[in-house]
Short mmCIF file of C-alpha atoms in Angstrom, two decimals:
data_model
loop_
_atom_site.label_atom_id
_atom_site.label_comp_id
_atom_site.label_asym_id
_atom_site.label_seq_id
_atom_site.Cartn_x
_atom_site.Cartn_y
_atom_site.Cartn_z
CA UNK F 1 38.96 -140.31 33.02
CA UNK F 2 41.00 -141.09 30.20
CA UNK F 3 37.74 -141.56 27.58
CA UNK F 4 37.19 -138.16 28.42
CA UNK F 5 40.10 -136.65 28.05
CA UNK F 6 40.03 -138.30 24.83
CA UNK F 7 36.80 -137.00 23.65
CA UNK F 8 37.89 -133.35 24.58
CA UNK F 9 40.73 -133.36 22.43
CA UNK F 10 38.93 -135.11 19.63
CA UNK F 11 36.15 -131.99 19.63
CA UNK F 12 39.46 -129.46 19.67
CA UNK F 13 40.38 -131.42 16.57
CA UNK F 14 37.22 -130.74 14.66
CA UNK F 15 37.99 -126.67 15.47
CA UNK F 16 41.24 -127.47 13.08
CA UNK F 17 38.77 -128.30 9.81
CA UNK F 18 38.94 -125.18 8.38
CA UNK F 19 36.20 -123.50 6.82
CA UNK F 20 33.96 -125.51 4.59
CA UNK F 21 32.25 -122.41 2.65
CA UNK F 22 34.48 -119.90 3.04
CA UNK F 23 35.30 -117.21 -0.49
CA UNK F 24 38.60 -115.91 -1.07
CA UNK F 25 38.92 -112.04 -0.50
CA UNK F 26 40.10 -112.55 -4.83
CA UNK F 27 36.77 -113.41 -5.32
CA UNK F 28 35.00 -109.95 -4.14
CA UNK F 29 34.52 -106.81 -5.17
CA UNK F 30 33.67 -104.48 -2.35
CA UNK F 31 30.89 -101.14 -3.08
CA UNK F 32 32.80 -97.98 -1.09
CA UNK F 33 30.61 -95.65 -2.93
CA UNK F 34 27.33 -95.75 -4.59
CA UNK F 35 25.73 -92.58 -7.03
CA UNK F 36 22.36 -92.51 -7.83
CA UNK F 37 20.53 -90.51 -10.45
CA UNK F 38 17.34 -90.40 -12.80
CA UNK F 39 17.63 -92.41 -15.80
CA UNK F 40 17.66 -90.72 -19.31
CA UNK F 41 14.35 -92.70 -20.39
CA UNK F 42 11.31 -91.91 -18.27
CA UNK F 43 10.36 -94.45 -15.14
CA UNK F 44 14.66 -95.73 -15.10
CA UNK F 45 16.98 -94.90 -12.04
CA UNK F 46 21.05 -94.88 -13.15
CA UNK F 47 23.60 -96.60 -10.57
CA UNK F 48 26.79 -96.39 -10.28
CA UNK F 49 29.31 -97.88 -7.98
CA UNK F 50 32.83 -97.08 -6.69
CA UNK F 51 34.78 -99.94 -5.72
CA UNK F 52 38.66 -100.11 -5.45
CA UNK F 53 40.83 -102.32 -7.17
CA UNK F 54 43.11 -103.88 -5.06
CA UNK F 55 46.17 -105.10 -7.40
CA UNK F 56 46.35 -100.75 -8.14
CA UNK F 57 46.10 -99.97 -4.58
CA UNK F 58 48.83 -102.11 -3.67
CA UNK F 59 50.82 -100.91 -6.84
CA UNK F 60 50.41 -97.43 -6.14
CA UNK F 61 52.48 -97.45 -2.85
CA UNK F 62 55.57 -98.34 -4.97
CA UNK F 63 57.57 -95.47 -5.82
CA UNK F 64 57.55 -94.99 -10.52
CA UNK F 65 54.39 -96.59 -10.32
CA UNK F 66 51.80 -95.10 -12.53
CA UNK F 67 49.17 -97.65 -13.16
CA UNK F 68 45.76 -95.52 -13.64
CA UNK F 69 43.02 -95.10 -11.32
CA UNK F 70 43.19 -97.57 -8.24
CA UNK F 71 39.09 -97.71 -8.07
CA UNK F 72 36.47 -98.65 -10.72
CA UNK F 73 33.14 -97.04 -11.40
CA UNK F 74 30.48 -99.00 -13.25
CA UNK F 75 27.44 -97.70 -13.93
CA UNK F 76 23.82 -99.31 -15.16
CA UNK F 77 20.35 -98.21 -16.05
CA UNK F 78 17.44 -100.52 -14.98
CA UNK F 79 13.58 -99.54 -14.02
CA UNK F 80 14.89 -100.41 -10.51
CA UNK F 81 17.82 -99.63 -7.94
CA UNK F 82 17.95 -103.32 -7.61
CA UNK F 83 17.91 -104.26 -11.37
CA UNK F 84 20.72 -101.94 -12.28
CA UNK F 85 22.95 -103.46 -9.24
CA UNK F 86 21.98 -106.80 -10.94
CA UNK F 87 23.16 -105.28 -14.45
CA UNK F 88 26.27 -104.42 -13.07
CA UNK F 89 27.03 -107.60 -11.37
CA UNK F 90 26.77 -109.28 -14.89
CA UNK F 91 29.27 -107.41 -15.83
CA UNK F 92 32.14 -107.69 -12.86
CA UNK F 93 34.39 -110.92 -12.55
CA UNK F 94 33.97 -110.71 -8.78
CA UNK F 95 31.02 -110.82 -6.33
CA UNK F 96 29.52 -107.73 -4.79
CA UNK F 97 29.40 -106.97 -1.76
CA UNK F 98 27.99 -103.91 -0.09
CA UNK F 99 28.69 -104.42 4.01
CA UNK F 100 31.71 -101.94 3.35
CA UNK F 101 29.98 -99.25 1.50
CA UNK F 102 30.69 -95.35 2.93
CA UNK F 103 28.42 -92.96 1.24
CA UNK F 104 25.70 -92.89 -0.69
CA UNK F 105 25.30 -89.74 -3.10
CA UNK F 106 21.81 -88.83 -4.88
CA UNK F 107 22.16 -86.30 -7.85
CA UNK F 108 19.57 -82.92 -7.83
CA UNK F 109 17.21 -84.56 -10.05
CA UNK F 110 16.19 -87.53 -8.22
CA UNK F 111 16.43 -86.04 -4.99
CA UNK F 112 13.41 -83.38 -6.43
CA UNK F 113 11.54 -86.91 -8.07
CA UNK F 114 11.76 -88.37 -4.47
CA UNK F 115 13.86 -90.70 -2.56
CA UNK F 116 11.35 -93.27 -2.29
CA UNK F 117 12.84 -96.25 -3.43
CA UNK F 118 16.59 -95.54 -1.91
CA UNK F 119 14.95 -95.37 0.80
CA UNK F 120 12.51 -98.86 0.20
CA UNK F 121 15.44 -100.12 -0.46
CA UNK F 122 18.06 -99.59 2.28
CA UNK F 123 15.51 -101.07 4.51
CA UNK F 124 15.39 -104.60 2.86
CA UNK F 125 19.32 -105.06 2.92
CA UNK F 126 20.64 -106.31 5.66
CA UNK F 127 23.91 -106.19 5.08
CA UNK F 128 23.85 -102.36 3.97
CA UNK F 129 24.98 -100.30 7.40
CA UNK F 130 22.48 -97.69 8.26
CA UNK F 131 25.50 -95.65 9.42
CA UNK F 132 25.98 -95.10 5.52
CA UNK F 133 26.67 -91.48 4.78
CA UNK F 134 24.24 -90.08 2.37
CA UNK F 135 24.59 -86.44 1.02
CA UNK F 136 23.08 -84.44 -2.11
CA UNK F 137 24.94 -83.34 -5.82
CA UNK F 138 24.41 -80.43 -7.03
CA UNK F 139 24.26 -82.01 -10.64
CA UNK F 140 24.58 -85.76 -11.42
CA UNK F 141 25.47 -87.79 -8.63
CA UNK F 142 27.68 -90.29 -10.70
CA UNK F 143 29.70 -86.75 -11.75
CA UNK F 144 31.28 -86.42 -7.94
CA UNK F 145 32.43 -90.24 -8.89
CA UNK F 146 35.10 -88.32 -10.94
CA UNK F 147 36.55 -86.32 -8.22
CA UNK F 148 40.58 -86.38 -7.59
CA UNK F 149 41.12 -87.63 -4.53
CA UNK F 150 44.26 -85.83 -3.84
CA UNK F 151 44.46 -86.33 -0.37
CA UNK F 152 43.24 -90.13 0.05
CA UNK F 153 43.42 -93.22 -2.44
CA UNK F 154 39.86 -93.04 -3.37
CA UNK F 155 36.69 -90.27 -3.90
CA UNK F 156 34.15 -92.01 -1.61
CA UNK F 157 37.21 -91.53 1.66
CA UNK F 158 36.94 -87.92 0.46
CA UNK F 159 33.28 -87.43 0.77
CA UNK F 160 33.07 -89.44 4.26
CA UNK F 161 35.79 -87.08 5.79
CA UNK F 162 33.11 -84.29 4.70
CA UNK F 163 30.71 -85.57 7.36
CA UNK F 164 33.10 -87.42 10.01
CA UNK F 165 34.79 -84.03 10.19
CA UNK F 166 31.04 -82.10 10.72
CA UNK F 167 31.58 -79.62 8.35
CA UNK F 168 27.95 -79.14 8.40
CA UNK F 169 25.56 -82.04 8.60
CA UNK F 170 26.46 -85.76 9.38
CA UNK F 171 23.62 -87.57 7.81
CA UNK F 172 23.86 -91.05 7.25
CA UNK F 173 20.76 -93.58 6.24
CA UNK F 174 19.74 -93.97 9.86
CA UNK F 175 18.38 -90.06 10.38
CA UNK F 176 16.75 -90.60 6.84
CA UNK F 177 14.78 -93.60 8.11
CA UNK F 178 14.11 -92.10 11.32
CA UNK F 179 12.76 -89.17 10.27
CA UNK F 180 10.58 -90.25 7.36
CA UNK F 181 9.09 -92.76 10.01
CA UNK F 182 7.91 -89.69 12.32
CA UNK F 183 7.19 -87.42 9.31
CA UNK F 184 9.96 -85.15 9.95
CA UNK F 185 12.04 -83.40 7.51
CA UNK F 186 16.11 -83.83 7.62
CA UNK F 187 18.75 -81.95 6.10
CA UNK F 188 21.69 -83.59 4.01
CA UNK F 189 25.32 -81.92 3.01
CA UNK F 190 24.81 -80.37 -0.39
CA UNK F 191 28.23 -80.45 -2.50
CA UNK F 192 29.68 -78.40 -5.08
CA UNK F 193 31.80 -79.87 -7.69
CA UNK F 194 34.18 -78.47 -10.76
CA UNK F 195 37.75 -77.77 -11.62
CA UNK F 196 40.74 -76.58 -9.60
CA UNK F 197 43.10 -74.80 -12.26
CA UNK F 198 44.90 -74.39 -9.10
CA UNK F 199 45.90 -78.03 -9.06
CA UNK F 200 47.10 -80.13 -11.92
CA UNK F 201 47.15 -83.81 -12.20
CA UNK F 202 48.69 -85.20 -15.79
CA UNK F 203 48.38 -81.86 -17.04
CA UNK F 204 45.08 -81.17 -16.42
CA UNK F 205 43.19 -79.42 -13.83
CA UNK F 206 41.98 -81.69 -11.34
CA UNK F 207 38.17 -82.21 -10.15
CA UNK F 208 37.39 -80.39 -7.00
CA UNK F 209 34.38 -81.22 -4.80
CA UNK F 210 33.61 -79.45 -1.35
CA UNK F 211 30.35 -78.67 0.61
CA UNK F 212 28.25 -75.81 -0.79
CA UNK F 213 25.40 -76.13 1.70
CA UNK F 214 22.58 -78.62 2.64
CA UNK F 215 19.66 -79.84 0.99
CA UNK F 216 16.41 -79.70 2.85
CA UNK F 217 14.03 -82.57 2.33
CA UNK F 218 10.43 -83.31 3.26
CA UNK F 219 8.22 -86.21 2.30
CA UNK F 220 11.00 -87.90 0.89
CA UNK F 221 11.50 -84.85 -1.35
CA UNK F 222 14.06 -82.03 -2.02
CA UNK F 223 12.41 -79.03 -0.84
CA UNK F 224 14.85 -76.28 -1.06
CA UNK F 225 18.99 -76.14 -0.55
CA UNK F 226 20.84 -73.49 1.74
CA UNK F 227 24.23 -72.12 0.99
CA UNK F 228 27.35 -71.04 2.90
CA UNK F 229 26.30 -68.93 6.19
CA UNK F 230 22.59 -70.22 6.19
CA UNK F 231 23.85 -73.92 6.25
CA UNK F 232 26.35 -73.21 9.10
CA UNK F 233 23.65 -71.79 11.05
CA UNK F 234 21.27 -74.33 10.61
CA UNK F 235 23.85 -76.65 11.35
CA UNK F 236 24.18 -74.98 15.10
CA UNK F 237 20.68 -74.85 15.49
CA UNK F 238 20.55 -78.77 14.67
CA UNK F 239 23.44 -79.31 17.12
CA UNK F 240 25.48 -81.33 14.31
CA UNK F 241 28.34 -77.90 14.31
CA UNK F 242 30.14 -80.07 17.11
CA UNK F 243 33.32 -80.64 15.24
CA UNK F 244 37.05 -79.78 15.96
CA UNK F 245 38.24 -78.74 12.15
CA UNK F 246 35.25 -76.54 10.80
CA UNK F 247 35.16 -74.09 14.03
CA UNK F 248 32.63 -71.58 13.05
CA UNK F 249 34.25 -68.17 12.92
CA UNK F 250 32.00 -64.94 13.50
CA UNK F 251 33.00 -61.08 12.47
CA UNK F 252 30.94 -58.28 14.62
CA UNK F 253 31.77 -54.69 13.67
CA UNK F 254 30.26 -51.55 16.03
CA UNK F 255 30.78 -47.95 16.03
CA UNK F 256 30.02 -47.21 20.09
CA UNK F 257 32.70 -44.85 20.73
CA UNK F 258 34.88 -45.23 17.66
CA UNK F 259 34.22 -47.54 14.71
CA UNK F 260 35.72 -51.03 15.50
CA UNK F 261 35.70 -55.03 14.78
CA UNK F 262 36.20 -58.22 16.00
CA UNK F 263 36.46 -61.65 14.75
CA UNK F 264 35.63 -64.71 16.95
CA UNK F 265 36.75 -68.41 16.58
CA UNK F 266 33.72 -70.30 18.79
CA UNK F 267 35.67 -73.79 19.47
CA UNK F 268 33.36 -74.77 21.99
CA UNK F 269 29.42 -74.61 20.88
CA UNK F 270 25.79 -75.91 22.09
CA UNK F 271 21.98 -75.80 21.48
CA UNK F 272 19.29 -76.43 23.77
CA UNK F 273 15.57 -77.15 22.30
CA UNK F 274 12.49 -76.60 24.51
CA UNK F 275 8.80 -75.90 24.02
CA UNK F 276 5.74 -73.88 26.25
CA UNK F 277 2.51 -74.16 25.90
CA UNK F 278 0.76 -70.60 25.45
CA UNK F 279 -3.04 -69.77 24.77
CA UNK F 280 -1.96 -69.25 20.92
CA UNK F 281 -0.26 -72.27 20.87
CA UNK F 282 3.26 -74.06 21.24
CA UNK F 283 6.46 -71.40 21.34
CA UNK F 284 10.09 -73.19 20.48
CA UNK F 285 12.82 -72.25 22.02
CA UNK F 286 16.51 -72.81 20.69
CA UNK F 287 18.66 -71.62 22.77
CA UNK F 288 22.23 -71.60 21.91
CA UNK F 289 25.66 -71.58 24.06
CA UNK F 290 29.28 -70.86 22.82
CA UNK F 291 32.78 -69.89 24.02
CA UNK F 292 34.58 -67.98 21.67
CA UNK F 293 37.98 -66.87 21.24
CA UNK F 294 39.09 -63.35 20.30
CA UNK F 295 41.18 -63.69 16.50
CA UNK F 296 40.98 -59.90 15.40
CA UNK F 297 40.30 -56.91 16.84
CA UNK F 298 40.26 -53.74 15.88
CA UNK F 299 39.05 -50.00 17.32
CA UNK F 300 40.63 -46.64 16.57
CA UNK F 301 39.14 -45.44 20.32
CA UNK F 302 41.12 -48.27 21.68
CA UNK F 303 43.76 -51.16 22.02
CA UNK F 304 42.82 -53.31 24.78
CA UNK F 305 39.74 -55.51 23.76
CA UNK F 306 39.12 -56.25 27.45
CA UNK F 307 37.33 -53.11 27.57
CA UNK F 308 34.69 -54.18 24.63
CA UNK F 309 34.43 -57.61 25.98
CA UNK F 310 30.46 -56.16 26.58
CA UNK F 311 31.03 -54.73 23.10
CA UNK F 312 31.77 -57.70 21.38
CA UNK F 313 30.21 -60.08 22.97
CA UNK F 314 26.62 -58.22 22.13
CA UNK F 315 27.46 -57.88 18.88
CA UNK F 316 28.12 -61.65 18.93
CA UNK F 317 24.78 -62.76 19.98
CA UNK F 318 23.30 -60.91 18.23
CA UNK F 319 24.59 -61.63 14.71
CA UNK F 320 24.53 -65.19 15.85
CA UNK F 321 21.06 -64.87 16.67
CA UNK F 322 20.46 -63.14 13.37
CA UNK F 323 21.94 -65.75 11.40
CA UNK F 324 20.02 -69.01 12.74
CA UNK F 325 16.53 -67.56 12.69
CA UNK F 326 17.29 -66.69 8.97
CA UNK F 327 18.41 -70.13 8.56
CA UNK F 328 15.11 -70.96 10.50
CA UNK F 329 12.71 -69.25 8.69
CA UNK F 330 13.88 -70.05 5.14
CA UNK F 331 13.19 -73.99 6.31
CA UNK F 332 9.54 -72.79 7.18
CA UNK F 333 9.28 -71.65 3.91
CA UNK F 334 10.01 -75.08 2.69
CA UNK F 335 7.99 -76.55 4.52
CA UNK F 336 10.52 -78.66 5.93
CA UNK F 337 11.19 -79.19 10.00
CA UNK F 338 14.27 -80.31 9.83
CA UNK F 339 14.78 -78.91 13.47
CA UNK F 340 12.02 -82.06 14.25
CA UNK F 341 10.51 -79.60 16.77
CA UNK F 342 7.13 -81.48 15.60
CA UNK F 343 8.25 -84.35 17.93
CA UNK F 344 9.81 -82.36 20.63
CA UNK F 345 6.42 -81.00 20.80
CA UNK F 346 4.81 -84.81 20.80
CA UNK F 347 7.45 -85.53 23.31
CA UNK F 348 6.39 -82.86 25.66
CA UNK F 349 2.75 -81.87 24.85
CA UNK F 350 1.14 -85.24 22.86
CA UNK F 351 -2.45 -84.11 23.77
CA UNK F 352 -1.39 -80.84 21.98
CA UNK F 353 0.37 -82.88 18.92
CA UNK F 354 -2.64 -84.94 18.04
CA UNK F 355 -4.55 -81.46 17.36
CA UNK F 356 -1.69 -80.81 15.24
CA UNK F 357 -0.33 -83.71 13.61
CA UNK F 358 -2.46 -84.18 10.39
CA UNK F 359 -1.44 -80.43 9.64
CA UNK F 360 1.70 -79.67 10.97
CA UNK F 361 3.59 -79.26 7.62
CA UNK F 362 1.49 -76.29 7.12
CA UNK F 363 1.14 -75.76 10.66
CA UNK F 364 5.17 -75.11 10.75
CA UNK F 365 5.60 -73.30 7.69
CA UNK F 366 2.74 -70.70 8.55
CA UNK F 367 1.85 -70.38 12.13
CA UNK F 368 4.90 -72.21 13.92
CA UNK F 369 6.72 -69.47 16.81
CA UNK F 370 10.37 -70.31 17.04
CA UNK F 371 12.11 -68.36 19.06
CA UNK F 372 16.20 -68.25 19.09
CA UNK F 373 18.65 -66.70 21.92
CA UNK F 374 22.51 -66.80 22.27
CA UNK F 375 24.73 -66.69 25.46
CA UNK F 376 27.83 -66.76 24.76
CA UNK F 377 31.17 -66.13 26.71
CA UNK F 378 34.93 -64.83 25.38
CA UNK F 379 37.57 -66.96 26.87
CA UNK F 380 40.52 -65.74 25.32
CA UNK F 381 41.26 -62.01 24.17
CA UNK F 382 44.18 -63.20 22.32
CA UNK F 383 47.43 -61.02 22.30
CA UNK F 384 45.38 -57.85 24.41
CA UNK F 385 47.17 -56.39 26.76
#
């Protein structure tokens, strides 16, 4: 017995070694943000990376401290998205390393030349996470770089609260993947970007960025953007308008028995996508749900907005209703399914989607019959009586 008990402490021994290959955190450089964009000479791609620079960081908690910037941004040219990260690498004291990166932004330009090679690309790196955020600028990528990040220590946390919180559209490298691998089109937040004179930072007016819309893509290409209420829509349509913060807030106005108005806050919301074979052909059906409560209301026939809860909650659907098949249509006109209804219908009918598979880009922008219905419910009449 006592051998063994020998050998067993002798192999808990070797656990004490230590690590033979390990490299010191001091000896990395960590990507949180990566901006790509066409090059100025023909054929070239420009990178640029955000990384954050630790001794600042640290710094920057200490009250009096005023040290600069507590991130880098480096950018190179090359023929390829892999060359230029090589470029830059020559150029940094520290190893890269890309396993922590956040989001991923592609400037106007390239997005319209194709996505292509991002995408090429994503797929042979192991270490990148294909929960990456990737979203759309509505100039140069490498300019949203520059934002202030007055709320957070760096831009890149900025522009990954934009999708954790589901302003609009959550898309991260995964649903790019996916969809270019069943020939779908996907939708990606579209940002806007300039000054604040509103805020000041050393005297000068700091650089604002937000989300403007999305950015509709097909074949790897930018097809079209949407702005303010079409995005929102489309966003409910999608099912992606599931977040707690951006609440999507409806104002119905009537003039049955006295001109009046409501305003709506929908803080619980749902779609439903189905499909039915007719003799014309497929018929979608997105069907959405909501409960809504009462923020405003307004009628000079009456005070209690009980008694329009019919009223208003018409009016609702209606607008709703109004809103997404604009939304709807306007991607048809792209040419761009970002709804994927192509594989709902593969899903459901796949004799019927082999008919239609070679053509159902033009198929869906021409001939597709999407039809959208609300039923909602009011909760909460607020302060009525």
């Amino acid at each position: 017995m006592k051998p063994l008990k020998l050998g067993v402490v002798l192999l808990l021994l070797l656990n004490l070694s230590g690590c033979w290959s390990k490299i010191e955190l001091d000896q990395l450089t960590f990507i949180f943000g990566m901006y790509i964009d066409v090059g100025k000479e023909p054929g070239t791609v420009e990178v640029s990376i955000n990384a954050p620079l630790p001794n600042r960081l640290m710094s920057s908690s200490q009250a009096g401290s005023s040290q600069g910037k507590n991130y880098s941004l480096v950018t190179k040219t090359a023929s390829t998205i892999t060359d230029a990260i090589i470029l830059i690498q020559k150029d940094l004291s520290r190893r890269l390393v890309i396993s922590h990166i956040k989001v991923i932004v592609i400037g106007k330009e390239y997005a319209a030349r194709g996505v292509y090679e991002l995408l090429e690309w994503t797929k042979r790196q192991p270490e990148l996470p294909i929960g990456t955020y990737v979203m759309a600028a509505p100039g140069k990528a490498k300019e949203i770089a520059g934002l202030s990040a007055i709320f957070e220590q760096l831009p890149d946390q900025v522009l990954r609260n934009f999708s954790e919180l589901n302003l609009t559209y959550a898309t991260t490298i995964r649903n790019c993947l996916q969809a270019e691998a069943n020939n779908m089109g996907y939708a990606m937040n579209y940002l806007s970007f300039g000054e604040n004179p509103d805020e000041m930072a050393q005297g000068k007016p700091v650089q604002w960025a937000g989300v403007q819309g999305v950015m509709l893509f097909n074949k790897m290409k930018m097809k079209d953007t949407l702005s303010g209420a079409d995005s929102r829509a489309l966003s409910w349509a999608a099912g992606d308008l599931a977040g707690h913060i951006a609440l999507p807030m409806y104002t119905v106005k009537w003039e049955e028995h006295g001109k009046g108005r409501a305003s709506a806050l929908f803080y619980n919301n749902s779609v439903s996508h189905s499909v039915k074979m007719t003799g014309e052909g497929p018929v979608f059906y997105i069907k959405l749900k909501g409960k809504a409560s009462i923020t405003l209301f307004r009628d000079n026939g009456a005070e209690n907005a009980i008694d329009y809860s019919g009223t208003i909650k018409g009016k609702l659907e209606e607008r709703v209703t109004a809103d997404v098949s604009r939304a709807i249509h306007k991607t048809q006109e792209a040419g761009a399914d970002v709804l994927q209804l192509g594989m709902l219908l593969e899903w459901n009918h796949p004799k019927e989607w082999r008919k239609l598979k070679d053509k159902w880009d033009d198929y869906y922008a021409k001939e597709a019959e999407i039809r959208v219905t609300a039923d909602f419910s009011i909760d909460d009449f607020g302060a009525s009586k």
